[in-house]
Amino acid sequence: STAAAARPKTAMAYAWGAGDTGALGLGHLPAALAQPDRVLLPLPVRAVAAGYGHSAFICADSDGKGQLFMTGLNTQGQLGTGNVTSLAAPQRIHFFDGHNVLAVACGRAHTVVITDQGVFGCGANSHGQIGRARLAYANPEFAQMDVDCGQGGDRPMFGAAVCGWDHTLLLEQQQQQQ
């Protein structure tokens, strides 16, 4: 298609604003940045998301699969790195190696990811926003969310996620009629 042919071969991400949490992903922590600066990522960027002090980037690997990179504030494990250490530059989240990351959303202190293998969440779950039965302050590792939505084990496919302050919305992907 013409639209596909017109797309650039490498997509880049730019960031500006409050930088003291590492959310800009620039490798340094400016208090404020009024002009866009390029985020240095090793792969072409497919999608971005921003939360309160943290950011997510879906990048396309050489096979065209989405890989997740996270940066910024991590006090509640919202980066999914397995610890609560904040990052000044984007780091690849190896939990998703072997997955195709399709969508990502960031809330105040939680992150939700849709892959070809399900929906996953990490970070704050004090209100159940990452779908874990145990309400907890910090969940620094991604875990699959149980989102059968009452359909008795026949899990719906989700095409989009959006996070608010302490809540999550998923949009069911419509199955095409055959």
mmCIF file of C-alpha atoms in Angstrom:
data_model
loop_
_atom_site.group_PDB
_atom_site.id
_atom_site.type_symbol
_atom_site.label_atom_id
_atom_site.label_comp_id
_atom_site.label_asym_id
_atom_site.label_seq_id
_atom_site.Cartn_x
_atom_site.Cartn_y
_atom_site.Cartn_z
ATOM 1 C CA SER A 1 0.000 0.000 0.000
ATOM 2 C CA THR A 2 1.036 3.597 -0.463
ATOM 3 C CA ALA A 3 0.838 4.336 3.264
ATOM 4 C CA ALA A 4 3.177 1.455 4.090
ATOM 5 C CA ALA A 5 5.652 2.542 1.432
ATOM 6 C CA ALA A 6 5.656 6.097 2.792
ATOM 7 C CA ARG A 7 6.555 5.017 6.340
ATOM 8 C CA PRO A 8 10.134 5.749 7.385
ATOM 9 C CA LYS A 9 12.399 2.720 7.859
ATOM 10 C CA THR A 10 13.479 3.996 11.263
ATOM 11 C CA ALA A 11 11.106 5.704 13.643
ATOM 12 C CA MET A 12 12.543 7.790 16.463
ATOM 13 C CA ALA A 13 11.130 8.952 19.774
ATOM 14 C CA TYR A 14 11.537 12.433 21.210
ATOM 15 C CA ALA A 15 10.973 13.607 24.776
ATOM 16 C CA TRP A 16 10.830 16.847 26.747
ATOM 17 C CA GLY A 17 9.424 18.217 30.007
ATOM 18 C CA ALA A 18 10.260 17.114 33.569
ATOM 19 C CA GLY A 19 13.342 14.925 33.444
ATOM 20 C CA ASP A 20 14.435 14.435 37.039
ATOM 21 C CA THR A 21 12.824 10.955 37.267
ATOM 22 C CA GLY A 22 14.507 9.573 34.136
ATOM 23 C CA ALA A 23 11.177 9.427 32.287
ATOM 24 C CA LEU A 24 12.661 11.261 29.283
ATOM 25 C CA GLY A 25 15.103 8.396 28.736
ATOM 26 C CA LEU A 26 17.981 10.669 27.774
ATOM 27 C CA GLY A 27 20.627 9.040 29.981
ATOM 28 C CA HIS A 28 20.849 12.123 32.187
ATOM 29 C CA LEU A 29 18.369 13.829 34.532
ATOM 30 C CA PRO A 30 17.570 17.408 33.475
ATOM 31 C CA ALA A 31 15.178 19.169 35.856
ATOM 32 C CA ALA A 32 13.245 20.466 32.859
ATOM 33 C CA LEU A 33 13.681 20.351 29.110
ATOM 34 C CA ALA A 34 11.693 22.807 26.975
ATOM 35 C CA GLN A 35 12.734 21.479 23.560
ATOM 36 C CA PRO A 36 12.319 17.919 22.232
ATOM 37 C CA ASP A 37 15.420 15.750 22.462
ATOM 38 C CA ARG A 38 15.884 12.389 20.754
ATOM 39 C CA VAL A 39 15.616 9.304 22.957
ATOM 40 C CA LEU A 40 18.439 6.952 22.053
ATOM 41 C CA LEU A 41 16.996 3.502 21.396
ATOM 42 C CA PRO A 42 18.760 0.655 19.552
ATOM 43 C CA LEU A 43 15.744 -0.261 17.397
ATOM 44 C CA PRO A 44 13.038 1.600 15.427
ATOM 45 C CA VAL A 45 10.227 2.811 17.677
ATOM 46 C CA ARG A 46 6.708 1.522 17.027
ATOM 47 C CA ALA A 47 4.798 2.975 20.025
ATOM 48 C CA VAL A 48 5.315 5.032 23.178
ATOM 49 C CA ALA A 49 3.505 5.472 26.497
ATOM 50 C CA ALA A 50 4.025 7.777 29.465
ATOM 51 C CA GLY A 51 3.051 7.458 33.116
ATOM 52 C CA TYR A 52 3.783 9.553 36.176
ATOM 53 C CA GLY A 53 7.582 9.644 35.982
ATOM 54 C CA HIS A 54 8.100 6.605 33.741
ATOM 55 C CA SER A 55 7.958 5.885 30.017
ATOM 56 C CA ALA A 56 7.662 2.847 27.763
ATOM 57 C CA PHE A 57 8.772 2.253 24.190
ATOM 58 C CA ILE A 58 7.857 -0.606 21.881
ATOM 59 C CA CYS A 59 10.640 -1.104 19.356
ATOM 60 C CA ALA A 60 10.664 -3.413 16.323
ATOM 61 C CA ASP A 61 13.435 -6.016 16.231
ATOM 62 C CA SER A 62 14.938 -7.393 13.008
ATOM 63 C CA ASP A 63 12.100 -9.951 12.756
ATOM 64 C CA GLY A 64 9.481 -7.224 13.123
ATOM 65 C CA LYS A 65 8.485 -8.338 16.634
ATOM 66 C CA GLY A 66 7.801 -5.726 19.283
ATOM 67 C CA GLN A 67 10.328 -5.472 22.123
ATOM 68 C CA LEU A 68 9.669 -3.448 25.283
ATOM 69 C CA PHE A 69 12.027 -0.796 26.664
ATOM 70 C CA MET A 70 11.310 1.086 29.926
ATOM 71 C CA THR A 71 12.855 4.086 31.691
ATOM 72 C CA GLY A 72 12.204 6.406 34.617
ATOM 73 C CA LEU A 73 10.801 6.237 38.132
ATOM 74 C CA ASN A 74 10.534 2.706 39.522
ATOM 75 C CA THR A 75 9.604 3.065 43.196
ATOM 76 C CA GLN A 76 6.738 0.564 42.886
ATOM 77 C CA GLY A 77 8.287 -1.715 40.271
ATOM 78 C CA GLN A 78 6.438 -0.054 37.380
ATOM 79 C CA LEU A 79 9.351 -0.681 35.003
ATOM 80 C CA GLY A 80 9.126 -4.463 35.445
ATOM 81 C CA THR A 81 12.877 -4.900 35.830
ATOM 82 C CA GLY A 82 12.625 -7.158 38.883
ATOM 83 C CA ASN A 83 13.746 -4.429 41.286
ATOM 84 C CA VAL A 84 12.760 -0.887 42.296
ATOM 85 C CA THR A 85 15.819 0.936 40.916
ATOM 86 C CA SER A 86 14.920 3.876 38.676
ATOM 87 C CA LEU A 87 16.546 4.231 35.250
ATOM 88 C CA ALA A 88 17.781 7.328 33.387
ATOM 89 C CA ALA A 89 17.938 5.556 30.004
ATOM 90 C CA PRO A 90 15.646 2.977 28.370
ATOM 91 C CA GLN A 91 16.397 -0.635 29.248
ATOM 92 C CA ARG A 92 15.100 -3.652 27.349
ATOM 93 C CA ILE A 93 12.740 -5.769 29.437
ATOM 94 C CA HIS A 94 13.941 -9.315 28.827
ATOM 95 C CA PHE A 95 10.842 -10.809 30.447
ATOM 96 C CA PHE A 96 9.239 -10.368 27.006
ATOM 97 C CA ASP A 97 11.949 -12.133 24.991
ATOM 98 C CA GLY A 98 10.071 -14.584 22.773
ATOM 99 C CA HIS A 99 6.917 -12.434 22.847
ATOM 100 C CA ASN A 100 5.666 -9.966 20.279
ATOM 101 C CA VAL A 101 4.802 -6.852 22.295
ATOM 102 C CA LEU A 102 1.749 -5.278 20.671
ATOM 103 C CA ALA A 103 0.691 -2.461 23.029
ATOM 104 C CA VAL A 104 1.744 -0.788 26.275
ATOM 105 C CA ALA A 105 0.102 1.641 28.699
ATOM 106 C CA CYS A 106 1.453 3.403 31.785
ATOM 107 C CA GLY A 107 -0.499 4.596 34.816
ATOM 108 C CA ARG A 108 0.662 6.544 37.851
ATOM 109 C CA ALA A 109 2.836 3.669 39.085
ATOM 110 C CA HIS A 110 1.855 0.651 37.003
ATOM 111 C CA THR A 111 2.399 -0.647 33.480
ATOM 112 C CA VAL A 112 0.217 -2.952 31.367
ATOM 113 C CA VAL A 113 1.528 -4.752 28.273
ATOM 114 C CA ILE A 114 -0.372 -6.676 25.597
ATOM 115 C CA THR A 115 1.615 -9.338 23.750
ATOM 116 C CA ASP A 116 0.800 -12.194 21.411
ATOM 117 C CA GLN A 117 0.784 -14.370 24.560
ATOM 118 C CA GLY A 118 -1.564 -12.369 26.782
ATOM 119 C CA VAL A 119 -1.860 -9.299 28.993
ATOM 120 C CA PHE A 120 0.788 -8.582 31.637
ATOM 121 C CA GLY A 121 1.129 -6.025 34.416
ATOM 122 C CA CYS A 122 3.652 -4.776 36.962
ATOM 123 C CA GLY A 123 4.001 -2.012 39.540
ATOM 124 C CA ALA A 124 1.409 -0.755 42.003
ATOM 125 C CA ASN A 125 -1.634 -2.956 42.600
ATOM 126 C CA SER A 126 -3.064 -1.152 45.624
ATOM 127 C CA HIS A 127 -6.431 -0.863 43.824
ATOM 128 C CA GLY A 128 -6.192 -4.040 41.731
ATOM 129 C CA GLN A 129 -5.037 -2.127 38.637
ATOM 130 C CA ILE A 130 -2.662 -4.885 37.462
ATOM 131 C CA GLY A 131 -5.210 -7.617 38.110
ATOM 132 C CA ARG A 132 -3.537 -9.481 40.958
ATOM 133 C CA ALA A 133 -5.679 -10.877 43.759
ATOM 134 C CA ARG A 134 -3.240 -9.661 46.427
ATOM 135 C CA LEU A 135 -3.383 -5.896 46.685
ATOM 136 C CA ALA A 136 0.211 -4.753 47.100
ATOM 137 C CA TYR A 137 2.271 -1.598 46.896
ATOM 138 C CA ALA A 138 5.131 -2.890 44.733
ATOM 139 C CA ASN A 139 5.225 -5.676 42.132
ATOM 140 C CA PRO A 140 8.562 -5.252 40.315
ATOM 141 C CA GLU A 141 8.125 -8.177 37.919
ATOM 142 C CA PHE A 142 5.646 -8.569 35.101
ATOM 143 C CA ALA A 143 3.032 -11.300 35.575
ATOM 144 C CA GLN A 144 0.215 -12.421 33.320
ATOM 145 C CA MET A 145 -3.133 -10.856 34.191
ATOM 146 C CA ASP A 146 -6.171 -13.108 34.509
ATOM 147 C CA VAL A 147 -8.520 -11.342 32.112
ATOM 148 C CA ASP A 148 -10.971 -13.998 30.963
ATOM 149 C CA CYS A 149 -13.694 -11.384 31.655
ATOM 150 C CA GLY A 150 -16.124 -14.020 32.884
ATOM 151 C CA GLN A 151 -16.058 -15.912 29.590
ATOM 152 C CA GLY A 152 -15.168 -19.235 31.209
ATOM 153 C CA GLY A 153 -11.606 -19.767 30.056
ATOM 154 C CA ASP A 154 -12.149 -18.520 26.500
ATOM 155 C CA ARG A 155 -9.948 -15.458 26.851
ATOM 156 C CA PRO A 156 -10.727 -12.479 24.666
ATOM 157 C CA MET A 157 -7.990 -10.931 22.544
ATOM 158 C CA PHE A 158 -7.178 -7.336 23.438
ATOM 159 C CA GLY A 159 -5.927 -4.766 20.965
ATOM 160 C CA ALA A 160 -5.397 -1.723 23.179
ATOM 161 C CA ALA A 161 -4.751 -0.770 26.798
ATOM 162 C CA VAL A 162 -5.024 2.572 28.566
ATOM 163 C CA CYS A 163 -4.074 3.280 32.162
ATOM 164 C CA GLY A 164 -5.325 6.070 34.379
ATOM 165 C CA TRP A 165 -4.009 7.132 37.761
ATOM 166 C CA ASP A 166 -4.798 3.806 39.468
ATOM 167 C CA HIS A 167 -6.951 1.934 36.960
ATOM 168 C CA THR A 168 -6.663 0.050 33.681
ATOM 169 C CA LEU A 169 -8.873 -0.215 30.585
ATOM 170 C CA LEU A 170 -8.552 -2.898 27.915
ATOM 171 C CA LEU A 171 -10.235 -2.792 24.529
ATOM 172 C CA GLU A 172 -11.290 -6.155 23.145
ATOM 173 C CA GLN A 173 -10.068 -6.796 19.628
ATOM 174 C CA GLN A 174 -12.946 -7.687 17.334
ATOM 175 C CA GLN A 175 -12.565 -11.077 15.713
ATOM 176 C CA GLN A 176 -13.004 -11.001 11.949
ATOM 177 C CA GLN A 177 -15.873 -13.029 10.548
ATOM 178 C CA GLN A 178 -14.758 -15.854 8.273
#
